[in-house]
Short mmCIF file of C-alpha atoms and ligand atoms in Angstrom, two decimals:
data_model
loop_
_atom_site.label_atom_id
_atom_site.label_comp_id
_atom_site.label_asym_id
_atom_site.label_seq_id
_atom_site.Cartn_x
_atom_site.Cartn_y
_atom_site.Cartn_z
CA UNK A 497 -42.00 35.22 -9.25
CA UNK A 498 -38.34 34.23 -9.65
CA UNK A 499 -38.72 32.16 -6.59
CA UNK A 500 -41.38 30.10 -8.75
CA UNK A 501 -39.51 30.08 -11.95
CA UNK A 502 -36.44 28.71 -10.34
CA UNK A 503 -38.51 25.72 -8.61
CA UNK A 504 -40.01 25.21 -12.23
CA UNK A 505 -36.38 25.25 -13.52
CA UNK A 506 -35.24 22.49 -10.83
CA UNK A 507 -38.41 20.24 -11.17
CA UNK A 508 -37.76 20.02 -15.15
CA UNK A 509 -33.83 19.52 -14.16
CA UNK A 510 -34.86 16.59 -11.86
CA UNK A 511 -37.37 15.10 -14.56
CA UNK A 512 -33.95 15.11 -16.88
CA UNK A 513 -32.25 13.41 -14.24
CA UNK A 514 -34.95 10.60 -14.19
CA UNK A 515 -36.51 11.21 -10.88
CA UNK A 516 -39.94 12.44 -11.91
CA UNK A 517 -40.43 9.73 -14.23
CA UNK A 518 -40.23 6.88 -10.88
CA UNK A 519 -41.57 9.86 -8.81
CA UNK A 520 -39.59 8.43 -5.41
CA UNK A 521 -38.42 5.22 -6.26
CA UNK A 522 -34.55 4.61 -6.34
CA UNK A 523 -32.40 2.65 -7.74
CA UNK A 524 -31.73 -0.90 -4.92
CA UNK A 525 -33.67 1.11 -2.66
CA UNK A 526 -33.34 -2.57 -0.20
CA UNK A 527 -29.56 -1.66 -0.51
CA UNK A 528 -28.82 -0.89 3.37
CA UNK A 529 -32.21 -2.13 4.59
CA UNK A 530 -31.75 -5.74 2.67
CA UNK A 531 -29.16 -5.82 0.69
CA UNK A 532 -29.64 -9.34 -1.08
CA UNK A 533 -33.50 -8.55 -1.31
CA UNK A 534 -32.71 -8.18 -5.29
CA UNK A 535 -30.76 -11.58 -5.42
CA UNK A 536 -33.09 -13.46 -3.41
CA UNK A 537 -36.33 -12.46 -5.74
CA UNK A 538 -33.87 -13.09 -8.61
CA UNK A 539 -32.97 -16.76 -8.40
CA UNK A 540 -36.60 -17.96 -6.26
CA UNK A 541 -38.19 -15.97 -9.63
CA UNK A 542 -35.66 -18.68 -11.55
CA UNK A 543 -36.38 -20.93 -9.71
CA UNK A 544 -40.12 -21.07 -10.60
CA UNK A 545 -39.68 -20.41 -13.91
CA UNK A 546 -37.67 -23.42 -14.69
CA UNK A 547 -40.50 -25.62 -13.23
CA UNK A 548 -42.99 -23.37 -14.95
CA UNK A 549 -42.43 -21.72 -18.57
CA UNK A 550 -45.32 -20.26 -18.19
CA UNK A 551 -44.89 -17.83 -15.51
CA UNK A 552 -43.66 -14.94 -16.91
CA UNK A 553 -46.67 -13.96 -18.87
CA UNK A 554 -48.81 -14.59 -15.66
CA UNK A 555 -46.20 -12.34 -13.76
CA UNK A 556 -45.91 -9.38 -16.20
CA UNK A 557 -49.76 -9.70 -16.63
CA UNK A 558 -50.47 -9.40 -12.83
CA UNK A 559 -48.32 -6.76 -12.73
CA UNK A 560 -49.66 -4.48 -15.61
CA UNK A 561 -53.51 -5.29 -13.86
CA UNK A 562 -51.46 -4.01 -10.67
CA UNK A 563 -50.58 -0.86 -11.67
CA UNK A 564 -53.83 -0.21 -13.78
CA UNK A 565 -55.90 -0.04 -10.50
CA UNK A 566 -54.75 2.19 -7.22
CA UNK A 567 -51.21 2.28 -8.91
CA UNK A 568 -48.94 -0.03 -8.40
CA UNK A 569 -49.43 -0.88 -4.66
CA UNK A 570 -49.90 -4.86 -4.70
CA UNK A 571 -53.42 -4.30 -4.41
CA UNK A 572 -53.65 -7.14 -6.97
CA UNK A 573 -52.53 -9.28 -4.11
CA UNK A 574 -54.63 -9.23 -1.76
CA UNK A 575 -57.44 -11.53 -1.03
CA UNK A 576 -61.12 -10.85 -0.62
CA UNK A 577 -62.44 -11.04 2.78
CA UNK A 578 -66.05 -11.62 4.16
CA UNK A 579 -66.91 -7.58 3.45
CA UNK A 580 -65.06 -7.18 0.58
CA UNK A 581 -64.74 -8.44 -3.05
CA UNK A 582 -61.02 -7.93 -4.22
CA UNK A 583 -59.70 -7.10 -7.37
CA UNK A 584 -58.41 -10.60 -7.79
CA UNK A 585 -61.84 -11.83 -7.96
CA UNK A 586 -62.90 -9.41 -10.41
CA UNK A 587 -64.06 -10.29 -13.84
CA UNK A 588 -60.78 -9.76 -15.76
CA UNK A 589 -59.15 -11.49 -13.42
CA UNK A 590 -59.41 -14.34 -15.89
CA UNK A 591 -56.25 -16.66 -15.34
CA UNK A 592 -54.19 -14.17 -13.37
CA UNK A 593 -51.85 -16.38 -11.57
CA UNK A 594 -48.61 -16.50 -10.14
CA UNK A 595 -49.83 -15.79 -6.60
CA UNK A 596 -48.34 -18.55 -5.24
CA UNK A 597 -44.45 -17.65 -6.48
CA UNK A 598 -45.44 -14.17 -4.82
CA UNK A 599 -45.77 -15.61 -1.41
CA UNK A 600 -43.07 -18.04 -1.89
CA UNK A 601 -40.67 -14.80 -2.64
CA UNK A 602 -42.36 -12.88 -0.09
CA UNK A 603 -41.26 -15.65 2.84
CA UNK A 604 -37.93 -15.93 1.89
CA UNK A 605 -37.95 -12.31 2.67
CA UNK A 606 -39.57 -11.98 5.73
CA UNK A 607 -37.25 -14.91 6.93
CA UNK A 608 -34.22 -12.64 5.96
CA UNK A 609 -35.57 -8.96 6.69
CA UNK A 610 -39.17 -9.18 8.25
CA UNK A 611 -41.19 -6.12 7.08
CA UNK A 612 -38.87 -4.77 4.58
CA UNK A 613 -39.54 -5.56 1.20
CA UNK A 614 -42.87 -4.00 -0.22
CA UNK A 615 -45.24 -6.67 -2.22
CA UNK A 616 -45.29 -4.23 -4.87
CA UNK A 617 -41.53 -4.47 -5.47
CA UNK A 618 -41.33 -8.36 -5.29
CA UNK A 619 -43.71 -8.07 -8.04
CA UNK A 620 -42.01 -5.65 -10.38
CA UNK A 621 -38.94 -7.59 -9.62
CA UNK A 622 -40.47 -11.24 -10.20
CA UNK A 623 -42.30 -9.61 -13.34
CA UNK A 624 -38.83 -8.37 -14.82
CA UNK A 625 -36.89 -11.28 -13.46
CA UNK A 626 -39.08 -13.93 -15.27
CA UNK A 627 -39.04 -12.69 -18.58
CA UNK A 628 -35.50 -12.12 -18.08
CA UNK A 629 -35.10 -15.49 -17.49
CA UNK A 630 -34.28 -16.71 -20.98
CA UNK A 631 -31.76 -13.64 -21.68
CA UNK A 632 -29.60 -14.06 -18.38
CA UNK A 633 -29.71 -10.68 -18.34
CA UNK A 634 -32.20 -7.98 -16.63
CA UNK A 635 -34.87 -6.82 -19.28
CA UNK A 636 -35.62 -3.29 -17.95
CA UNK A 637 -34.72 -1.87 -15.12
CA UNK A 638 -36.98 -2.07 -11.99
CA UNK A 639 -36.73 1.17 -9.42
CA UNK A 640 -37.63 -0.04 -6.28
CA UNK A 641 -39.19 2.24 -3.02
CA UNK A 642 -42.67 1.18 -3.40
CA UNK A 643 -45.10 0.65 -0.62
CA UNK A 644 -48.33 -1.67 -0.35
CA UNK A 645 -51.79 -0.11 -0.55
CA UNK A 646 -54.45 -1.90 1.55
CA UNK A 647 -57.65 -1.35 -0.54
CA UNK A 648 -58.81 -3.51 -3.49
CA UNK A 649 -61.93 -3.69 -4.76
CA UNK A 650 -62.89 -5.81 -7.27
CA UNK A 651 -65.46 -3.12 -9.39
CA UNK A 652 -62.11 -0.80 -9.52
CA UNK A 653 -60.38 -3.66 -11.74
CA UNK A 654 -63.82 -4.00 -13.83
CA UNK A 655 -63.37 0.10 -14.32
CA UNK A 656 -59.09 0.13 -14.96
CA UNK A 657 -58.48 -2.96 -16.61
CA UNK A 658 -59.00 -2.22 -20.45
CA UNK A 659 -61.27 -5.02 -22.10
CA UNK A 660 -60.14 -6.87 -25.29
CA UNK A 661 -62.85 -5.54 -27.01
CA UNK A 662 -61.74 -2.54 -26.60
CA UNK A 663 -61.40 -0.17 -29.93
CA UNK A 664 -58.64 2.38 -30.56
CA UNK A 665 -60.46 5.49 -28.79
CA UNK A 666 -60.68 3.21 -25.65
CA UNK A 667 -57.43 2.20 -25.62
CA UNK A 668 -56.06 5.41 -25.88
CA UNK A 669 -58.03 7.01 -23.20
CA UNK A 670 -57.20 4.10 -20.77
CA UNK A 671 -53.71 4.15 -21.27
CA UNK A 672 -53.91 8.17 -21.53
CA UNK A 673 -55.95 7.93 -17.56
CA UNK A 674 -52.48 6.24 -16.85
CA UNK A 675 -50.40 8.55 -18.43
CA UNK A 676 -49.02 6.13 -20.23
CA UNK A 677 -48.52 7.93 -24.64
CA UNK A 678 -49.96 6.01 -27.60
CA UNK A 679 -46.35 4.84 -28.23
CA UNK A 680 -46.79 3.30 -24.45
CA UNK A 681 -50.08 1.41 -25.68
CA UNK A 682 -48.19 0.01 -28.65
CA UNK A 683 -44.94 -0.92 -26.93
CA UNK A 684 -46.37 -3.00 -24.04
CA UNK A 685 -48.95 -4.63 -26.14
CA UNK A 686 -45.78 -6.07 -27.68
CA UNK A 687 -46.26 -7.96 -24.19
CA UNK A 688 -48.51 -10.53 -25.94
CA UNK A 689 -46.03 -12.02 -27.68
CA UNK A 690 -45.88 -14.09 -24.99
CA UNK A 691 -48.59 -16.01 -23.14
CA UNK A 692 -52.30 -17.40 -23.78
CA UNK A 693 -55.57 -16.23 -24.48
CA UNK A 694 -59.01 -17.59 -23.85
CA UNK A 695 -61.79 -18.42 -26.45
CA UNK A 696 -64.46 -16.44 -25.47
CA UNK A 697 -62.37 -13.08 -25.35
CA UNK A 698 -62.39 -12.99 -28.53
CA UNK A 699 -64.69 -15.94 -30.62
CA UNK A 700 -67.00 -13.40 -31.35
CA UNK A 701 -64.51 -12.40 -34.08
CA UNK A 702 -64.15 -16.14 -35.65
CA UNK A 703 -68.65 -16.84 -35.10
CA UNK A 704 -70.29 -13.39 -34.69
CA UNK A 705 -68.93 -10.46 -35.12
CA UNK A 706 -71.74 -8.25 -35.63
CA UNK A 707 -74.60 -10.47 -35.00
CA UNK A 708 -74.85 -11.56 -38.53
CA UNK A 709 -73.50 -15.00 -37.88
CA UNK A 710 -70.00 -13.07 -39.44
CA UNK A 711 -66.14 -13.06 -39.14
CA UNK A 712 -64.39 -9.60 -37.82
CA UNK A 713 -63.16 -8.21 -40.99
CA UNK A 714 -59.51 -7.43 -39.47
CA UNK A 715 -58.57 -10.92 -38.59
CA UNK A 716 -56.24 -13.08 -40.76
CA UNK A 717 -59.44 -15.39 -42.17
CA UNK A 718 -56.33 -18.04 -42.60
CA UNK A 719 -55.93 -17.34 -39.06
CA UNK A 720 -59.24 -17.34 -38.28
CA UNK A 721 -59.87 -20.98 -39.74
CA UNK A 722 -57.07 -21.91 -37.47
CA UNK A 723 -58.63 -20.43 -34.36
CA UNK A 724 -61.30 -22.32 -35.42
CA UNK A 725 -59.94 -25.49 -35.08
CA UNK A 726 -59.52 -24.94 -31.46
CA UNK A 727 -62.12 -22.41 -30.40
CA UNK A 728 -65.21 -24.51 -31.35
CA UNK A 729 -67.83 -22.62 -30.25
CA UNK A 730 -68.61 -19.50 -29.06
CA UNK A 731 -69.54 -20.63 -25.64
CA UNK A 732 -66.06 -22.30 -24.98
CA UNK A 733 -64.69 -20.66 -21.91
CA UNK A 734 -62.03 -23.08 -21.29
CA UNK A 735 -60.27 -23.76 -24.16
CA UNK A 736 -56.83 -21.57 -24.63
CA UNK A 737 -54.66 -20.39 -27.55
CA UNK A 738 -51.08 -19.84 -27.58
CA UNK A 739 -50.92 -15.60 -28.27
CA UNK A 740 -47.90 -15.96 -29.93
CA UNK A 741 -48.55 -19.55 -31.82
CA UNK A 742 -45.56 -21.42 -31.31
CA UNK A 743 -43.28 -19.41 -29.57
CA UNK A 744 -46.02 -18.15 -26.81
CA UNK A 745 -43.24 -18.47 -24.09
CA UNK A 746 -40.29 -16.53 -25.75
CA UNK A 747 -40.33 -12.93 -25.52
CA UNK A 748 -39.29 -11.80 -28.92
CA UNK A 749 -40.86 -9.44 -30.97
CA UNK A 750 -42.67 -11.60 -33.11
CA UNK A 751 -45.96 -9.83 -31.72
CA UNK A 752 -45.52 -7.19 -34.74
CA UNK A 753 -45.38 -9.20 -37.58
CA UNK A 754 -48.42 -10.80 -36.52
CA UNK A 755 -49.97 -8.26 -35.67
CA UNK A 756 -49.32 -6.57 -39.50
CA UNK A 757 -50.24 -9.89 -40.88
CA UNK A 758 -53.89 -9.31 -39.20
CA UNK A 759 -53.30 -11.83 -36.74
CA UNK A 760 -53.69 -10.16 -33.45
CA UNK A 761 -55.65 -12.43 -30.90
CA UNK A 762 -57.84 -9.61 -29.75
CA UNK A 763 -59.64 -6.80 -31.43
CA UNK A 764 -57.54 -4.52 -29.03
CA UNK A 765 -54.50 -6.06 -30.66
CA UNK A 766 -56.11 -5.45 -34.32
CA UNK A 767 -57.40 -2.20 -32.96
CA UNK A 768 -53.23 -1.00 -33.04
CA UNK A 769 -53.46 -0.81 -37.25
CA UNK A 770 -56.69 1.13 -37.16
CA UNK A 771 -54.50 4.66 -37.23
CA UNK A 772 -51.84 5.48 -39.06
CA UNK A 773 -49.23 6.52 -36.59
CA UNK A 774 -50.09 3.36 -34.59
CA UNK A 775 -50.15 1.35 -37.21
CA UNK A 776 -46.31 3.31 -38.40
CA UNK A 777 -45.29 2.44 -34.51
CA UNK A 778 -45.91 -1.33 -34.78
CA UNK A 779 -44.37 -1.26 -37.89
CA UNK A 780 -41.08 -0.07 -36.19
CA UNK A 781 -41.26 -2.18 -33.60
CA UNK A 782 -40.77 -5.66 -35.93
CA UNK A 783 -37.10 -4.55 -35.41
CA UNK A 784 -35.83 -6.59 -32.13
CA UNK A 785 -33.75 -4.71 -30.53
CA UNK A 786 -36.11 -1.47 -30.89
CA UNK A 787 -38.64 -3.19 -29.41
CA UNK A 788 -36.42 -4.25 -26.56
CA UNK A 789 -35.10 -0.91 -26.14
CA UNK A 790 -38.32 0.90 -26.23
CA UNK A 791 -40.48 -1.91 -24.08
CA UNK A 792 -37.50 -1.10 -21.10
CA UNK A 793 -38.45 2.53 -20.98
CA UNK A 794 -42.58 1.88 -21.07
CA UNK A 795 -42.07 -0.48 -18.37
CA UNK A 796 -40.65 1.65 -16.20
CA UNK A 797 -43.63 4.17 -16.81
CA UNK A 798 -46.14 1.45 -16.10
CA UNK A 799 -44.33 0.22 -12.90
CA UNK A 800 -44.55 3.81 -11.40
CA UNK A 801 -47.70 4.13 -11.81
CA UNK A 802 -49.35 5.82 -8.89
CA UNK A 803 -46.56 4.37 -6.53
CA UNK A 804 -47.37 4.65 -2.84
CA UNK A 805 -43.98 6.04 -1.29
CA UNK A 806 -42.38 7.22 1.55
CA UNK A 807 -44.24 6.87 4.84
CA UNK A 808 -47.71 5.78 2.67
CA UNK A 809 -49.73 2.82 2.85
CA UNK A 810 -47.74 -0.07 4.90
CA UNK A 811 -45.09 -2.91 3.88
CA UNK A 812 -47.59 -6.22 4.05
CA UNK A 813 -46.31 -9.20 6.16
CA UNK A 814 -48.64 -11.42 3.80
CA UNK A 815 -49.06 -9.86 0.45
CA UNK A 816 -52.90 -11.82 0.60
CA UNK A 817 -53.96 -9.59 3.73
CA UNK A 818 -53.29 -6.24 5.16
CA UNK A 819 -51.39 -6.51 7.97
C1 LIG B 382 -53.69 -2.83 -24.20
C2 LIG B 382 -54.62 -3.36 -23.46
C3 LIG B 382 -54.62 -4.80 -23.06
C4 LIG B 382 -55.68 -5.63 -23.16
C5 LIG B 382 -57.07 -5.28 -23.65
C6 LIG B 382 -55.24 -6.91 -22.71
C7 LIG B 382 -56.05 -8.02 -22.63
C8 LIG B 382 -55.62 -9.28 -22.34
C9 LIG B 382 -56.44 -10.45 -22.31
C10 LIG B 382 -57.94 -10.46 -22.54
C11 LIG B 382 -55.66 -11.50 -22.06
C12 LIG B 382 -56.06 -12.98 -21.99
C13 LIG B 382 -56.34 -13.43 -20.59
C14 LIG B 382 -56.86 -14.84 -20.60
O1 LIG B 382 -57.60 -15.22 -21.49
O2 LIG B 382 -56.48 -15.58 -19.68
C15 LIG B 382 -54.33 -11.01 -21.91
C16 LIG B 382 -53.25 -11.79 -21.63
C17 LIG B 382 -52.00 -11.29 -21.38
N1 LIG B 382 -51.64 -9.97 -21.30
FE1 LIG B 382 -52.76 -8.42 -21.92
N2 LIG B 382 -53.93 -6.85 -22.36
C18 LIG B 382 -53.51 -5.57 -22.56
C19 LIG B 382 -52.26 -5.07 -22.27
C20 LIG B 382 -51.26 -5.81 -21.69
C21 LIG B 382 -50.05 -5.24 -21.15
C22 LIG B 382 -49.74 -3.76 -21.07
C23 LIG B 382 -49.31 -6.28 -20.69
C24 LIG B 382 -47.98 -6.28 -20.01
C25 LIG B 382 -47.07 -5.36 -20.15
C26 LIG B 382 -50.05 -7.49 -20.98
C27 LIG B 382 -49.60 -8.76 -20.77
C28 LIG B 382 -50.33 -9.90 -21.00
C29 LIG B 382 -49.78 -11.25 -20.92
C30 LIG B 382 -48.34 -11.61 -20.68
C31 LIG B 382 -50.83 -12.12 -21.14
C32 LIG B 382 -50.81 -13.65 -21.12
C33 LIG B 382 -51.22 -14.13 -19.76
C34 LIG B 382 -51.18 -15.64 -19.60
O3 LIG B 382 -50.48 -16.31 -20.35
O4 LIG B 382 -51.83 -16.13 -18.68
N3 LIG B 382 -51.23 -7.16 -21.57
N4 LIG B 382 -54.32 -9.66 -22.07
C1 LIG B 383 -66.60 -6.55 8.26
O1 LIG B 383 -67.82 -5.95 8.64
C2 LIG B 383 -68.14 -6.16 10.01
C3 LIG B 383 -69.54 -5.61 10.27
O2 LIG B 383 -69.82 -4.51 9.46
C4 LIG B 383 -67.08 -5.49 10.88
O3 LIG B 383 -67.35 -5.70 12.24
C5 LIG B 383 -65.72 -6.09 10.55
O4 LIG B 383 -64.70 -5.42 11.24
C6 LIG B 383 -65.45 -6.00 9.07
N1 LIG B 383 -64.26 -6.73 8.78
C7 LIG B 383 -63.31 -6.23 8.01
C8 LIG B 383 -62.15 -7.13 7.78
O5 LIG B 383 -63.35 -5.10 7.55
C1 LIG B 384 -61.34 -14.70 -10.40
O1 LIG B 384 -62.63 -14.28 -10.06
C2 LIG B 384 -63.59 -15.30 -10.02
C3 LIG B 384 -64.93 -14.67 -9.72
O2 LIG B 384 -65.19 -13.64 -10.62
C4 LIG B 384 -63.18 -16.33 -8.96
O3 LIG B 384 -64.10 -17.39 -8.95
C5 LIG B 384 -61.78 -16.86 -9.27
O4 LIG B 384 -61.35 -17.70 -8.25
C6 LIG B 384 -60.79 -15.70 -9.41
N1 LIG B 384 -59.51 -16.21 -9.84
C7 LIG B 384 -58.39 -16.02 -9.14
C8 LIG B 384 -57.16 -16.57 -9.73
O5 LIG B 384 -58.36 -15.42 -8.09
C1 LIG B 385 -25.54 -15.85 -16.81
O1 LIG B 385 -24.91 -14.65 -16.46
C2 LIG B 385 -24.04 -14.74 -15.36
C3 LIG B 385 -23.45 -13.38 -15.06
O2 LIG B 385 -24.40 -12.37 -15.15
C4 LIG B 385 -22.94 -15.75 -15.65
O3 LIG B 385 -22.14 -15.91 -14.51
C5 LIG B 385 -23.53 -17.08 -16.06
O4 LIG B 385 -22.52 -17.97 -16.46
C6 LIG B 385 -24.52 -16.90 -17.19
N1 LIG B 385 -25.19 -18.18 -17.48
C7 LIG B 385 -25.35 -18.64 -18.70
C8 LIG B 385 -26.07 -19.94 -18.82
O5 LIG B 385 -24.95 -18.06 -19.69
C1 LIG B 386 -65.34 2.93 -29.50
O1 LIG B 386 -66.22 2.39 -28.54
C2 LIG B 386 -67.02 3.35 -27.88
C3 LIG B 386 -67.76 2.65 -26.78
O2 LIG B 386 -68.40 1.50 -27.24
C4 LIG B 386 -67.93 4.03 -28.89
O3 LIG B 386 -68.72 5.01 -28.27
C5 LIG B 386 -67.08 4.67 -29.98
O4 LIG B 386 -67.90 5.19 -30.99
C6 LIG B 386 -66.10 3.67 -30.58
N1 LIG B 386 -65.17 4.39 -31.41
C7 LIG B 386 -64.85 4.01 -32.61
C8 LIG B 386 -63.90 4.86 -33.36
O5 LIG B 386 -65.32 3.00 -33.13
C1 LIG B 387 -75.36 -13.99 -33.43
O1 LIG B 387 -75.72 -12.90 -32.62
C2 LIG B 387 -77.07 -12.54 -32.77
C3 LIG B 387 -77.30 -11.23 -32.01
O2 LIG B 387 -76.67 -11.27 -30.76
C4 LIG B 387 -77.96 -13.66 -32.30
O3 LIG B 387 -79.31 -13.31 -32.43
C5 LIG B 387 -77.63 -14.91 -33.12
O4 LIG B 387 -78.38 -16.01 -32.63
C6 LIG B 387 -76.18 -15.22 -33.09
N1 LIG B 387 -75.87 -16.27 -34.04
C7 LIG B 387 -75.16 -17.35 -33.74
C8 LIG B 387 -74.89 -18.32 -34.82
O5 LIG B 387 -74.71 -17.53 -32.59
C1 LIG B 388 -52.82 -13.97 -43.50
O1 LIG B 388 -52.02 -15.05 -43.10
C2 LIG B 388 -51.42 -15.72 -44.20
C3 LIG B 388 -50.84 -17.04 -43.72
O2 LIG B 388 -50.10 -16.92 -42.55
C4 LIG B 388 -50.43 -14.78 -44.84
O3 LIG B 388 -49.75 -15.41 -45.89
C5 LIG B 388 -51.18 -13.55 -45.34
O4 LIG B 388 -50.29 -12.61 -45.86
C6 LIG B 388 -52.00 -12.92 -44.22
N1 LIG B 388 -52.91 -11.94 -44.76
C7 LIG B 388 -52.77 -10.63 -44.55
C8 LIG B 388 -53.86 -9.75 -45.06
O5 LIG B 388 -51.82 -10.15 -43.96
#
């Protein structure tokens, strides 16, 4: 009996020390193995970006479908193969990109420390690095320790990836299946301040909401008119609309305002208001540098997700294929 209470006591002293929270990952866990694994994702990440303002949403976004299915293990990554239909050609795989600036990364690595670096960490770091970008300064901060899983399978993504028509109740339970609070769900939809959206995720609400030939009720109809103008139809699967209209590649926290102001893209962006203490969260977050600060610390929840750690699951040579 006291044997158990004091292993209760030191668990709860190392979750105040921040270890449970990562579960195993460190802080520059490449330190001795690779030291300038950090710098090198760092300025390739730049590097991209510069060429490509659009990359950090498709980064963080890959990322977040990443550690939604198997944990964060890169499982995004890989590719399907002749018995086996990935993740990354699952349905809501809609315009995940970025897999490209992955690869790039991942060879620089493998030319400096073949074997090393996990796929999973290049793409927390790329995903914090990008968005970074426009700060010159690290967002959040990324633990790193994670290894690559070696399953993906494309009905898991259909199952973990929450749909934008999701409604509160959904939400809640697919962030909760995470472990990841209400105040997580909130925070990181903040995340859509930055990036695009396409028509038919969410022209139902401007054409048909319920069937009646009708407009959802909890969009912005001043917005809505405008989402007309470039959603035409409800069959358009091509077109795309700036989240965040006009400033869809600076992170700011300009997703809250709008968001009040009934113009979230996606019902599960409207679906934030429907409760009170949501709705009392958002209304927080309008503040910049609270959203900052509290976005850092739900990051770091999502991107330890079900880590694979220590001797588990492998470090990929191509983050496409198993190795
Ligand atoms: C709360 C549940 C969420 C739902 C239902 C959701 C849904 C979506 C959908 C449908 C899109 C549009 C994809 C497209 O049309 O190409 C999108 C885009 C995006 N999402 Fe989410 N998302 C959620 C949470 C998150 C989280 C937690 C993050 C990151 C922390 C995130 C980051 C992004 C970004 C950056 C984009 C823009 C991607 C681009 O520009 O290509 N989302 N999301
Ligand atoms: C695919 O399936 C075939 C036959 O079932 C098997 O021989 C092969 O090893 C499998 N390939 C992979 C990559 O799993
Ligand atoms: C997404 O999945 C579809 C099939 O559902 C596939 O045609 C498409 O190439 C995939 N997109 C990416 C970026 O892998
Ligand atoms: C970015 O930050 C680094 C130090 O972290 C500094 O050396 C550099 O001058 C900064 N660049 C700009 C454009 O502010
Ligand atoms: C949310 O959606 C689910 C599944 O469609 C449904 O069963 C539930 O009643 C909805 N909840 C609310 C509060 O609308
Ligand atoms: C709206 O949806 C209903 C039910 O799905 C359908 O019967 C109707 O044709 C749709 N109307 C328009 C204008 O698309
Ligand atoms: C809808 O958007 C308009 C124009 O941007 C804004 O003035 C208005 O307050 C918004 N309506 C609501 C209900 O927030």
């Amino acid at each position: 009996m006291k044997m158990r209470i004091f292993l209760v006591t030191c668990v709860v002293l190392l979750c105040f020390l921040g270890v449970c929270q990562g579960g195993n990952l460190r802080k520059n866990f490449y330190r001795d193995s690779c030291p300038q694994a950090e710098d090198i994702i760092q300025s390739k990440t730049q590097k991209h970006v510069s060429a490509n303002p659009a990359l950090p949403a498709k980064l963080i976004r890959m990322h977040f479908h990443d550690c939604f299915v198997r944990g964060c293990d890169a499982s995004v990554l890989l590719k399907s193969t002749a018995n086996n239909t990935a993740e990354r050609d699952a349905i809501p795989n809609l315009t995940l990109a970025g897999f490209d600036v992955i690869d790039d990364i991942k060879s620089a690595l493998e030319d400096k420390c073949p074997k090393i670096v996990s796929c999973a960490d290049i793409l927390a770091l790329a995903a914090r690095d990008a968005v970074s970008v426009q700060f010159n300064k690290s967002m959040w901060e990324v633990l790193t320790g994670r290894r690559d899983g070696t399953v993906s399978l494309s009905g898991e993504a259909l199952a973990n990836i929450p749909a934008p028509f999701f409604n509160f109740t959904q939400l809640t339970q697919s962030f909760s299946s995470k472990g990841l609070t209400l105040h997580d769900l909130v925070v990181l939809s903040g995340a859509h301040t930055i990036g695009i959206g396409h028509c038919n995720l969410f022209s139902n609400r401007l054409y048909n909401f319920t069937g009646k030939g009708d407009q959802d009720p909890s969009l912005n109809s001043t917005y809505a008119e405008f989402l007309k103008t470039k959603c035409k139809s409800q069959s358009d699967t091509t077109t795309t609309v700036e989240m965040d209209p006009g400033s869809s590649t600076k992170f700011d926290s300009d997703y809250y305002p709008n968001l009040i102001q009934k113009k979230g893209l996606f019902q599960s962006d409207a679906a934030l208001l429907t409760t009170k203490e949501s709705a009392n969260i958002a209304a927080e977050l309008v503040a910049q540098n609270k959203f900052f600060t509290e976005f850092s610390q739900s990051m770091k929840k999502l991107g330890a997700i079900g880590v694979l750690t220590g001797s588990a699951g492998e470090i990929r040579i191509k983050c496409s294929v198993v190795n």
